[in-house]
GROMACS .gro file of C-alpha atoms in nm:
model
  497
    1MET     CA    1   8.699 -11.212  18.519
    2LEU     CA    2   8.712 -11.014  18.836
    3LEU     CA    3   8.955 -10.858  18.789
    4ARG     CA    4   8.752 -10.748  18.427
    5SER     CA    5   8.471 -10.665  18.572
    6LYS     CA    6   8.618 -10.433  18.841
    7ILE     CA    7   8.839 -10.265  18.497
    8SER     CA    8   8.542 -10.225  18.270
    9GLN     CA    9   8.328 -10.059  18.681
   10LEU     CA   10   8.692  -9.794  18.732
   11ARG     CA   11   8.580  -9.713  18.309
   12THR     CA   12   8.300  -9.649  18.406
   13ALA     CA   13   8.337  -9.443  18.725
   14LEU     CA   14   8.638  -9.239  18.481
   15ASP     CA   15   8.342  -9.130  18.266
   16GLN     CA   16   8.118  -9.041  18.492
   17SER     CA   17   8.363  -8.840  18.757
   18THR     CA   18   8.268  -8.511  18.817
   19THR     CA   19   8.576  -8.391  18.941
   20TYR     CA   20   8.949  -8.393  18.793
   21ALA     CA   21   9.085  -8.503  19.141
   22GLN     CA   22   8.803  -8.783  19.083
   23TRP     CA   23   8.880  -8.834  18.765
   24GLN     CA   24   9.284  -8.827  18.817
   25GLU     CA   25   9.267  -9.087  19.127
   26ARG     CA   26   9.031  -9.340  18.931
   27ALA     CA   27   9.245  -9.324  18.634
   28GLN     CA   28   9.636  -9.353  18.807
   29GLU     CA   29   9.391  -9.679  19.004
   30LEU     CA   30   9.292  -9.805  18.674
   31ASP     CA   31   9.682  -9.761  18.515
   32ALA     CA   32   9.780  -9.963  18.778
   33MET     CA   33   9.496 -10.226  18.787
   34THR     CA   34   9.600 -10.249  18.356
   35GLY     CA   35   9.974 -10.179  18.418
   36LEU     CA   36  10.002  -9.935  18.191
   37ASP     CA   37  10.170  -9.708  18.530
   38LEU     CA   38  10.516  -9.977  18.387
   39TRP     CA   39  10.482  -9.773  18.070
   40ARG     CA   40  10.498  -9.446  18.148
   41LEU     CA   41  10.807  -9.604  18.402
   42GLU     CA   42  11.000  -9.697  18.073
   43MET     CA   43  11.196  -9.458  17.897
   44GLU     CA   44  11.284  -9.641  17.607
   45SER     CA   45  11.012  -9.542  17.258
   46GLU     CA   46  11.015  -9.470  16.895
   47ASP     CA   47  10.776  -9.216  16.918
   48TYR     CA   48  11.015  -8.969  17.034
   49ASP     CA   49  11.395  -8.914  17.109
   50TYR     CA   50  11.432  -9.038  17.491
   51ARG     CA   51  11.788  -9.055  17.425
   52LEU     CA   52  11.774  -8.624  17.406
   53ILE     CA   53  11.559  -8.589  17.672
   54ARG     CA   54  11.760  -8.812  17.900
   55GLU     CA   55  12.060  -8.630  17.828
   56ARG     CA   56  11.951  -8.296  17.901
   57LEU     CA   57  11.818  -8.394  18.246
   58GLN     CA   58  12.148  -8.542  18.362
   59GLN     CA   59  12.332  -8.171  18.229
   60LEU     CA   60  12.102  -7.990  18.396
   61ARG     CA   61  12.122  -8.135  18.695
   62THR     CA   62  12.512  -8.149  18.770
   63TYR     CA   63  12.452  -7.788  18.636
   64GLN     CA   64  12.197  -7.659  18.906
   65ARG     CA   65  12.462  -7.844  19.139
   66GLN     CA   66  12.778  -7.635  19.085
   67ALA     CA   67  12.808  -7.330  19.225
   68ASP     CA   68  12.888  -7.141  18.983
   69LEU     CA   69  12.522  -7.100  18.793
   70SER     CA   70  12.696  -6.972  18.469
   71ASP     CA   71  12.675  -7.290  18.283
   72LEU     CA   72  12.294  -7.388  18.441
   73VAL     CA   73  12.202  -7.032  18.236
   74ARG     CA   74  12.319  -7.106  17.961
   75ALA     CA   75  12.248  -7.465  17.898
   76LEU     CA   76  11.837  -7.275  17.958
   77ARG     CA   77  11.937  -7.060  17.691
   78GLU     CA   78  12.036  -7.193  17.421
   79GLY     CA   79  11.887  -7.522  17.428
   80LEU     CA   80  11.534  -7.518  17.567
   81HIS     CA   81  11.273  -7.539  17.294
   82HIS     CA   82  10.912  -7.598  17.246
   83ASP     CA   83  10.861  -7.995  17.190
   84LEU     CA   84  11.171  -8.050  17.250
   85GLY     CA   85  11.273  -8.444  17.101
   86ASN     CA   86  10.908  -8.482  17.002
   87MET     CA   87  10.789  -8.536  17.361
   88GLY     CA   88  10.495  -8.386  17.290
   89ASN     CA   89  10.383  -8.625  17.056
   90PRO     CA   90  10.037  -8.749  17.073
   91MET     CA   91  10.144  -9.072  17.074
   92LEU     CA   92  10.265  -9.073  17.440
   93TYR     CA   93   9.948  -8.914  17.569
   94GLY     CA   94   9.696  -9.168  17.590
   95ARG     CA   95   9.826  -9.482  17.600
   96SER     CA   96   9.763  -9.431  17.978
   97HIS     CA   97   9.496  -9.278  18.131
   98ASP     CA   98   9.683  -9.030  18.354
   99GLY     CA   99   9.994  -8.875  18.252
  100SER     CA  100  10.302  -8.995  18.009
  101LYS     CA  101  10.638  -9.131  17.977
  102ARG     CA  102  10.782  -9.048  18.363
  103LEU     CA  103  11.095  -8.882  18.211
  104ILE     CA  104  10.977  -8.597  17.989
  105GLU     CA  105  10.740  -8.548  18.358
  106ASP     CA  106  11.093  -8.551  18.516
  107TYR     CA  107  11.280  -8.337  18.257
  108ILE     CA  108  10.987  -8.078  18.237
  109ASP     CA  109  10.999  -8.055  18.651
  110GLN     CA  110  11.369  -7.970  18.632
  111VAL     CA  111  11.404  -7.719  18.403
  112CYS     CA  112  11.106  -7.537  18.551
  113ILE     CA  113  11.286  -7.615  18.902
  114ALA     CA  114  11.616  -7.467  18.735
  115LEU     CA  115  11.405  -7.121  18.562
  116GLU     CA  116  11.256  -7.059  18.962
  117TYR     CA  117  11.631  -7.086  19.141
  118ILE     CA  118  11.750  -6.840  18.884
  119ALA     CA  119  11.467  -6.608  18.916
  120HIS     CA  120  11.447  -6.613  19.296
  121HIS     CA  121  11.817  -6.649  19.329
  122GLU     CA  122  12.108  -6.396  19.378
  123ILE     CA  123  12.407  -6.490  19.100
  124PRO     CA  124  12.711  -6.299  19.045
  125SER     CA  125  12.768  -6.314  18.734
  126LEU     CA  126  12.368  -6.264  18.668
  127PRO     CA  127  12.234  -5.950  18.783
  128ILE     CA  128  11.846  -5.825  18.744
  129ASP     CA  129  11.898  -5.710  18.412
  130GLN     CA  130  12.037  -5.955  18.271
  131LYS     CA  131  11.803  -6.201  18.443
  132MET     CA  132  11.553  -6.035  18.313
  133LYS     CA  133  11.702  -5.986  17.990
  134PHE     CA  134  11.745  -6.410  17.984
  135PHE     CA  135  11.379  -6.422  18.055
  136ARG     CA  136  11.254  -6.232  17.823
  137GLU     CA  137  11.443  -6.363  17.614
  138THR     CA  138  11.389  -6.750  17.640
  139ALA     CA  139  11.036  -6.667  17.631
  140GLN     CA  140  10.993  -6.496  17.353
  141SER     CA  141  11.197  -6.782  17.166
  142PHE     CA  142  11.014  -7.075  17.322
  143GLY     CA  143  10.686  -6.891  17.251
  144GLN     CA  144  10.343  -6.967  17.396
  145PRO     CA  145  10.041  -7.193  17.404
  146ALA     CA  146   9.725  -7.031  17.225
  147LEU     CA  147   9.331  -7.156  17.275
  148MET     CA  148   9.121  -7.126  16.982
  149LEU     CA  149   8.709  -7.154  17.092
  150SER     CA  150   8.498  -7.279  16.731
  151GLY     CA  151   8.164  -7.148  16.667
  152GLY     CA  152   7.822  -7.408  16.712
  153ALA     CA  153   7.566  -7.171  16.786
  154THR     CA  154   7.409  -7.252  17.182
  155LEU     CA  155   7.637  -7.556  17.232
  156GLY     CA  156   7.934  -7.373  17.245
  157LEU     CA  157   7.823  -7.384  17.574
  158PHE     CA  158   8.083  -7.638  17.621
  159HIS     CA  159   8.355  -7.380  17.554
  160ILE     CA  160   8.310  -7.308  17.992
  161GLY     CA  161   8.375  -7.641  18.062
  162VAL     CA  162   8.671  -7.642  17.904
  163CYS     CA  163   8.769  -7.343  17.985
  164LYS     CA  164   8.709  -7.394  18.348
  165ALA     CA  165   8.866  -7.739  18.344
  166LEU     CA  166   9.185  -7.570  18.168
  167GLN     CA  167   9.173  -7.280  18.460
  168GLU     CA  168   9.157  -7.450  18.741
  169GLN     CA  169   9.483  -7.627  18.700
  170ASP     CA  170   9.643  -7.328  18.596
  171LEU     CA  171   9.713  -7.440  18.225
  172LEU     CA  172   9.460  -7.134  18.032
  173PRO     CA  173   9.610  -6.993  17.798
  174GLU     CA  174   9.630  -6.629  17.751
  175VAL     CA  175   9.600  -6.651  17.400
  176ILE     CA  176   9.221  -6.734  17.314
  177SER     CA  177   9.065  -6.668  17.008
  178GLY     CA  178   8.711  -6.737  16.911
  179SER     CA  179   8.492  -6.690  16.615
  180SER     CA  180   8.097  -6.758  16.594
  181ALA     CA  181   8.037  -6.870  16.946
  182GLY     CA  182   8.357  -6.940  17.032
  183SER     CA  183   8.436  -6.583  17.052
  184LEU     CA  184   8.160  -6.491  17.295
  185MET     CA  185   8.276  -6.781  17.481
  186ALA     CA  186   8.618  -6.611  17.453
  187ALA     CA  187   8.518  -6.262  17.505
  188MET     CA  188   8.392  -6.364  17.810
  189ILE     CA  189   8.680  -6.521  17.928
  190GLY     CA  190   8.866  -6.213  17.860
  191THR     CA  191   8.651  -5.915  18.008
  192HIS     CA  192   8.617  -6.102  18.354
  193THR     CA  193   8.903  -6.107  18.602
  194ASP     CA  194   9.024  -6.489  18.748
  195ALA     CA  195   8.785  -6.449  19.096
  196GLU     CA  196   8.489  -6.371  18.888
  197LEU     CA  197   8.550  -6.624  18.628
  198ARG     CA  198   8.509  -6.911  18.941
  199GLU     CA  199   8.135  -6.725  18.985
  200LEU     CA  200   8.039  -6.694  18.616
  201TYR     CA  201   8.151  -7.076  18.560
  202ASP     CA  202   7.821  -7.224  18.762
  203GLY     CA  203   7.608  -6.977  18.545
  204GLU     CA  204   7.492  -6.760  18.801
  205GLY     CA  205   7.466  -6.398  18.706
  206PHE     CA  206   7.500  -6.443  18.289
  207PHE     CA  207   7.173  -6.258  18.113
  208MET     CA  208   7.068  -6.676  17.919
  209ASN     CA  209   6.832  -6.439  17.633
  210ALA     CA  210   6.996  -6.430  17.365
  211TRP     CA  211   6.787  -6.559  17.087
  212ARG     CA  212   6.445  -6.397  16.987
  213TRP     CA  213   6.297  -6.557  16.637
  214ASP     CA  214   6.188  -6.244  16.444
  215THR     CA  215   5.909  -6.273  16.223
  216TRP     CA  216   5.926  -6.523  15.846
  217TYR     CA  217   5.890  -6.245  15.583
  218ARG     CA  218   6.199  -6.044  15.764
  219GLY     CA  219   6.392  -6.322  15.730
  220PHE     CA  220   6.287  -6.410  15.315
  221LEU     CA  221   6.402  -6.054  15.270
  222GLY     CA  222   6.712  -6.114  15.436
  223GLY     CA  223   6.637  -5.943  15.742
  224GLY     CA  224   6.736  -6.273  15.893
  225PHE     CA  225   6.495  -6.492  16.095
  226ALA     CA  226   6.626  -6.391  16.454
  227ASP     CA  227   6.581  -6.078  16.656
  228GLN     CA  228   6.949  -5.940  16.609
  229ALA     CA  229   6.898  -5.714  16.858
  230GLN     CA  230   6.814  -5.933  17.135
  231LEU     CA  231   7.122  -6.087  17.070
  232GLU     CA  232   7.267  -5.755  17.080
  233ARG     CA  233   7.142  -5.721  17.446
  234PHE     CA  234   7.242  -6.056  17.521
  235LEU     CA  235   7.581  -5.957  17.410
  236ARG     CA  236   7.666  -5.669  17.569
  237THR     CA  237   7.477  -5.753  17.891
  238ASN     CA  238   7.698  -6.044  17.933
  239ILE     CA  239   8.088  -5.874  17.784
  240GLY     CA  240   8.022  -5.523  17.896
  241GLU     CA  241   8.107  -5.228  17.691
  242TYR     CA  242   8.450  -5.254  17.673
  243ALA     CA  243   8.634  -5.222  17.389
  244PHE     CA  244   8.984  -5.437  17.309
  245GLU     CA  245   9.222  -5.221  17.472
  246ASP     CA  246   9.025  -5.195  17.819
  247ALA     CA  247   8.971  -5.648  17.850
  248TYR     CA  248   9.324  -5.667  17.799
  249ALA     CA  249   9.424  -5.408  18.028
  250ARG     CA  250   9.188  -5.560  18.262
  251THR     CA  251   9.267  -5.919  18.244
  252GLY     CA  252   9.597  -5.955  18.117
  253ARG     CA  253   9.379  -6.172  17.831
  254HIS     CA  254   9.439  -6.128  17.451
  255ILE     CA  255   9.087  -6.169  17.272
  256ASN     CA  256   9.079  -6.225  16.947
  257VAL     CA  257   8.749  -6.252  16.749
  258THR     CA  258   8.758  -6.331  16.388
  259VAL     CA  259   8.524  -6.144  16.157
  260SER     CA  260   8.445  -6.262  15.772
  261PRO     CA  261   8.362  -5.966  15.511
  262VAL     CA  262   8.087  -6.016  15.283
  263THR     CA  263   8.233  -5.922  14.977
  264MET     CA  264   8.488  -6.156  14.803
  265HIS     CA  265   8.740  -5.807  14.802
  266HIS     CA  266   8.854  -5.864  15.179
  267LYS     CA  267   8.953  -6.044  15.358
  268PRO     CA  268   8.843  -6.189  15.638
  269ARG     CA  269   9.004  -6.029  15.979
  270LEU     CA  270   9.100  -6.115  16.334
  271MET     CA  271   8.979  -5.842  16.620
  272ASN     CA  272   9.239  -5.744  16.927
  273GLU     CA  273   9.364  -5.529  17.137
  274LEU     CA  274   9.717  -5.499  16.784
  275THR     CA  275   9.468  -5.487  16.533
  276SER     CA  276   9.182  -5.329  16.609
  277PRO     CA  277   9.286  -5.159  17.045
  278TYR     CA  278   8.907  -4.912  16.968
  279LEU     CA  279   8.675  -5.114  16.880
  280LEU     CA  280   8.378  -5.253  17.122
  281VAL     CA  281   8.444  -5.602  17.208
  282TRP     CA  282   8.032  -5.668  17.141
  283SER     CA  283   8.016  -5.529  16.804
  284ALA     CA  284   8.294  -5.733  16.694
  285VAL     CA  285   8.148  -6.062  16.811
  286LEU     CA  286   7.816  -5.932  16.688
  287ALA     CA  287   7.967  -5.972  16.323
  288SER     CA  288   8.097  -6.286  16.440
  289CYS     CA  289   7.824  -6.445  16.517
  290ALA     CA  290   7.567  -6.306  16.245
  291VAL     CA  291   7.527  -6.691  16.032
  292PRO     CA  292   7.455  -6.577  15.751
  293LEU     CA  293   7.015  -6.591  15.675
  294ILE     CA  294   6.970  -6.643  16.053
  295PHE     CA  295   7.149  -6.288  16.131
  296PRO     CA  296   7.161  -5.978  15.919
  297PRO     CA  297   7.575  -5.849  15.838
  298VAL     CA  298   7.674  -5.628  16.132
  299THR     CA  299   7.899  -5.311  16.056
  300LEU     CA  300   8.131  -5.262  16.349
  301THR     CA  301   8.160  -4.978  16.607
  302THR     CA  302   8.511  -4.804  16.755
  303ARG     CA  303   8.568  -4.596  16.989
  304ASP     CA  304   8.645  -4.258  16.860
  305SER     CA  305   8.884  -4.023  17.056
  306ASP     CA  306   8.619  -3.851  17.304
  307GLY     CA  307   8.500  -4.249  17.352
  308HIS     CA  308   8.174  -4.172  17.185
  309GLU     CA  309   8.045  -4.507  16.939
  310THR     CA  310   8.154  -4.422  16.586
  311PRO     CA  311   8.084  -4.740  16.315
  312TYR     CA  312   8.398  -4.867  16.224
  313MET     CA  313   8.506  -4.907  15.867
  314PRO     CA  314   8.135  -4.726  15.770
  315GLY     CA  315   8.000  -4.926  15.471
  316GLN     CA  316   8.166  -5.240  15.548
  317LEU     CA  317   7.957  -5.553  15.639
  318TRP     CA  318   8.048  -5.870  15.863
  319VAL     CA  319   7.955  -6.187  15.970
  320ASP     CA  320   8.010  -6.503  16.093
  321GLY     CA  321   8.393  -6.520  16.153
  322SER     CA  322   8.371  -6.940  16.202
  323VAL     CA  323   8.262  -6.929  15.764
  324LYS     CA  324   8.637  -6.818  15.702
  325SER     CA  325   8.881  -6.835  15.946
  326ASP     CA  326   8.672  -7.092  16.263
  327LEU     CA  327   9.059  -7.181  16.393
  328PRO     CA  328   9.290  -6.803  16.255
  329ARG     CA  329   9.625  -7.029  16.339
  330THR     CA  330   9.856  -6.813  16.131
  331ARG     CA  331   9.803  -6.486  16.281
  332LEU     CA  332   9.797  -6.598  16.597
  333THR     CA  333  10.127  -6.763  16.529
  334HIS     CA  334  10.234  -6.432  16.368
  335LEU     CA  335  10.098  -6.151  16.649
  336TYR     CA  336  10.160  -6.345  17.000
  337ASP     CA  337  10.439  -6.579  16.842
  338VAL     CA  338  10.218  -6.917  16.969
  339ASN     CA  339  10.396  -7.238  16.920
  340PHE     CA  340  10.122  -7.484  17.030
  341PHE     CA  341   9.731  -7.497  17.014
  342ILE     CA  342   9.452  -7.577  17.204
  343ALA     CA  343   9.129  -7.647  16.923
  344VAL     CA  344   8.840  -7.700  17.083
  345GLN     CA  345   8.566  -7.789  16.823
  346VAL     CA  346   8.210  -7.766  16.871
  347ASN     CA  347   8.047  -7.740  16.524
  348PRO     CA  348   7.750  -7.951  16.484
  349HIS     CA  349   7.859  -8.012  16.099
  350ILE     CA  350   8.294  -8.058  16.208
  351VAL     CA  351   8.229  -8.307  16.504
  352PRO     CA  352   8.121  -8.624  16.369
  353PHE     CA  353   8.309  -8.616  16.174
  354LEU     CA  354   8.655  -8.595  16.397
  355GLU     CA  355   8.900  -8.892  16.513
  356ASP     CA  356   9.065  -8.840  16.813
  357ASP     CA  357   9.448  -8.679  16.788
  358ARG     CA  358   9.582  -8.989  16.902
  359LYS     CA  359   9.362  -9.246  16.635
  360ARG     CA  360   9.409  -8.944  16.350
  361LEU     CA  361   9.783  -9.024  16.396
  362GLU     CA  362   9.751  -9.368  16.417
  363ARG     CA  363   9.496  -9.418  16.116
  364ASP     CA  364   9.760  -9.213  15.877
  365ARG     CA  365  10.068  -9.430  16.003
  366LEU     CA  366   9.863  -9.785  15.893
  367MET     CA  367   9.722  -9.585  15.606
  368SER     CA  368   9.955  -9.690  15.248
  369TRP     CA  369  10.130  -9.462  15.029
  370PRO     CA  370   9.864  -9.446  14.715
  371ALA     CA  371   9.548  -9.424  14.989
  372ARG     CA  372   9.706  -9.110  15.120
  373ILE     CA  373   9.837  -8.883  14.783
  374LEU     CA  374   9.425  -8.956  14.675
  375ARG     CA  375   9.310  -8.795  14.981
  376GLU     CA  376   9.534  -8.480  14.935
  377GLU     CA  377   9.469  -8.480  14.602
  378LEU     CA  378   9.111  -8.508  14.678
  379LYS     CA  379   9.089  -8.219  14.903
  380PHE     CA  380   9.315  -7.996  14.685
  381HIS     CA  381   9.112  -8.018  14.385
  382GLY     CA  382   8.810  -7.983  14.571
  383SER     CA  383   8.896  -7.720  14.711
  384GLY     CA  384   9.058  -7.541  14.401
  385ILE     CA  385   8.712  -7.627  14.210
  386PHE     CA  386   8.529  -7.466  14.472
  387ASN     CA  387   8.818  -7.174  14.459
  388PHE     CA  388   8.748  -7.140  14.090
  389LEU     CA  389   8.337  -7.133  14.137
  390ARG     CA  390   8.274  -6.867  14.426
  391HIS     CA  391   8.506  -6.655  14.176
  392GLN     CA  392   8.303  -6.694  13.874
  393MET     CA  393   7.960  -6.666  14.012
  394LYS     CA  394   7.749  -6.345  13.963
  395HIS     CA  395   7.464  -6.379  14.166
  396GLU     CA  396   7.563  -6.277  14.521
  397ALA     CA  397   7.372  -6.603  14.708
  398THR     CA  398   7.509  -6.808  14.449
  399ARG     CA  399   7.869  -6.688  14.521
  400GLN     CA  400   7.824  -6.654  14.888
  401LEU     CA  401   7.739  -7.035  14.864
  402PHE     CA  402   8.041  -7.161  14.692
  403ASP     CA  403   8.243  -6.898  14.910
  404HIS     CA  404   8.147  -7.099  15.253
  405ALA     CA  405   8.190  -7.423  15.084
  406TYR     CA  406   8.571  -7.329  15.011
  407SER     CA  407   8.575  -7.250  15.318
  408ILE     CA  408   8.501  -7.537  15.470
  409ILE     CA  409   8.685  -7.761  15.263
  410SER     CA  410   9.038  -7.580  15.343
  411GLN     CA  411   9.042  -7.496  15.680
  412ARG     CA  412   9.198  -7.723  15.904
  413TYR     CA  413   8.990  -7.798  16.233
  414ASN     CA  414   9.208  -7.952  16.473
  415GLY     CA  415   9.510  -7.828  16.685
  416ASP     CA  416   9.782  -7.949  16.757
  417VAL     CA  417   9.549  -8.056  17.098
  418THR     CA  418   9.197  -8.074  17.012
  419ILE     CA  419   8.910  -8.054  17.262
  420ALA     CA  420   8.558  -8.218  17.116
  421PRO     CA  421   8.223  -8.337  17.264
  422PRO     CA  422   8.220  -8.757  17.250
  423GLY     CA  423   7.973  -8.728  16.998
  424TYR     CA  424   7.592  -8.548  16.924
  425LYS     CA  425   7.292  -8.714  17.047
  426LEU     CA  426   6.924  -8.582  16.956
  427HIS     CA  427   6.887  -8.323  17.258
  428HIS     CA  428   7.267  -8.139  17.202
  429TYR     CA  429   7.161  -8.043  16.881
  430ARG     CA  430   6.796  -7.927  17.009
  431HIS     CA  431   6.982  -7.744  17.213
  432MET     CA  432   7.149  -7.563  16.910
  433LEU     CA  433   6.948  -7.285  16.855
  434ARG     CA  434   6.789  -7.220  17.228
  435ASN     CA  435   6.855  -6.987  17.440
  436PRO     CA  436   7.006  -7.195  17.715
  437THR     CA  437   6.868  -7.231  18.081
  438LEU     CA  438   7.066  -7.277  18.430
  439GLU     CA  439   7.011  -7.654  18.405
  440SER     CA  440   7.125  -7.691  18.080
  441TRP     CA  441   7.453  -7.418  18.089
  442ARG     CA  442   7.583  -7.654  18.394
  443GLN     CA  443   7.520  -8.020  18.179
  444PHE     CA  444   7.704  -7.881  17.893
  445CYS     CA  445   7.979  -7.733  18.144
  446LEU     CA  446   8.067  -8.091  18.301
  447GLU     CA  447   8.058  -8.232  17.957
  448GLY     CA  448   8.359  -7.990  17.841
  449GLU     CA  449   8.541  -8.053  18.168
  450ARG     CA  450   8.516  -8.426  18.140
  451ALA     CA  451   8.646  -8.376  17.771
  452THR     CA  452   8.921  -8.194  17.839
  453TRP     CA  453   9.070  -8.418  18.197
  454PRO     CA  454   9.250  -8.711  17.884
  455LYS     CA  455   9.440  -8.379  17.771
  456ILE     CA  456   9.570  -8.246  18.102
  457ALA     CA  457   9.864  -8.393  18.057
  458MET     CA  458   9.912  -8.357  17.708
  459ILE     CA  459   9.866  -7.950  17.816
  460ARG     CA  460  10.057  -7.946  18.079
  461SER     CA  461  10.345  -8.094  17.878
  462HIS     CA  462  10.364  -7.848  17.622
  463ILE     CA  463  10.262  -7.546  17.813
  464ARG     CA  464  10.429  -7.561  18.144
  465ILE     CA  465  10.725  -7.452  18.065
  466ALA     CA  466  10.606  -7.146  17.878
  467ARG     CA  467  10.396  -7.084  18.206
  468THR     CA  468  10.670  -7.056  18.393
  469LEU     CA  469  10.915  -6.846  18.169
  470LYS     CA  470  10.632  -6.534  18.169
  471ARG     CA  471  10.586  -6.631  18.598
  472CYS     CA  472  10.967  -6.578  18.664
  473LEU     CA  473  11.001  -6.303  18.427
  474HIS     CA  474  10.608  -6.083  18.550
  475GLU     CA  475  10.818  -6.187  18.986
  476LEU     CA  476  11.156  -6.021  18.895
  477GLU     CA  477  10.951  -5.730  18.694
  478ASN     CA  478  10.816  -5.647  19.066
  479SER     CA  479  11.094  -5.718  19.190
  480ARG     CA  480  11.275  -5.463  18.989
  481GLN     CA  481  10.966  -5.184  19.076
  482ARG     CA  482  10.994  -5.288  19.436
  483ARG     CA  483  11.384  -5.253  19.491
  484LEU     CA  484  11.349  -4.870  19.285
  485GLY     CA  485  11.069  -4.791  19.489
  486ASP     CA  486  11.244  -4.851  19.804
  487VAL     CA  487  11.555  -4.659  19.603
  488ALA     CA  488  11.309  -4.346  19.564
  489ASP     CA  489  11.183  -4.322  19.916
  490LEU     CA  490  11.555  -4.381  20.092
  491ASN     CA  491  11.664  -4.069  19.855
  492SER     CA  492  11.334  -3.885  19.978
  493LYS     CA  493  11.407  -3.916  20.309
  494LEU     CA  494  11.782  -3.830  20.315
  495GLY     CA  495  11.654  -3.548  20.056
  496GLN     CA  496  11.462  -3.374  20.413
  497HIS     CA  497  11.723  -3.445  20.659
   0.00000   0.00000   0.00000
């Protein structure tokens, strides 16, 4: 009875943690108290190929002890694959409060140790040019993660807490997409340096005035019920006057903003430094935040060769990015070789129906074949009906209504890891269309952090190898540049003599 009471108190304390270090300490204590730490030590499980992982771990350890590391290099180049043996299976995470099978963690540790050793030690059979080629090609074949931030109006402040928790653990992906409110957060993360972000997370210096309601008759006339000029001031103040290529050069992060077309003959666009380098970031975010009825559609703004602002695709109007492409998985995969998606979902019409990744898989595993077939058939036919209706309607407002319904049904709203609020209460909905305050900023930020901490172990398992590959390549490129600089200086001195 005493043990049960202690476990209950510890679970309550876990949910009330204010830092990740505090959360992790309580999670590990809870695992030890409930015996779940022993589950982590047992390598056997039907949820992953533990034999393959064990064999690869032993092989890498053996090769690294050899004097000739060519076998180690070859083993990593040919055998390093993302999610090897299904070791990222959500069923392996969430059973214990902190971490997964120790075998998985040992394997990832060994891979990263081997990569660091290869990068930082002289290997006669692998000169620096070949070494850089090894890391470049391995990183490309392995892939990289992406963070996708959904829409959700002021509820999007939750995204700040997620990004803060990930950055503090060096797990914030370089590829970040956002739609509607998520586009604002993606733009802020992608236009601020790491040092600036640490200040931003506290809410200090953030211009809070995004919303100002317009006159009711303008809304009924199609101009929107909220003042778009005020939203534009809000965005330009918080994001700055960067084009997408400027933002990437400044932070090294790939901002991706989704926008939806008003007319049916155009497809959703993903704006970034590759597809629209000269487009102003705030302009794309303004369009992505143009929720129908609340804000009017937007003509995008780009920068010409003389640096002057000019319309982008004049005559074409764009609206809320979450309408048709809330989480643009396919496009991100093609552009950035993404192999793992972290989805942060705060949409008020989606969160109440979301299931935890592990619970969703457990439900699917227990669901009968007839029930699975019926579910997929209902989704397929419902999507088909709305797709048919949106192409038949002549009235523009009605067509857009069916278009939005089709997009909601046909989209996928979760990722390989999905982070979402545990649920919404009345005070969350009251904040939806209000200007944030410093108090609400910090409250939503803490909610985002708390929702992220239980996912850290799984995210680290997916991301750590990719981050190590990129870091090693970056260090090698810097080392090569220094060597070339030293040679140039030496030749210059010799020339003077």
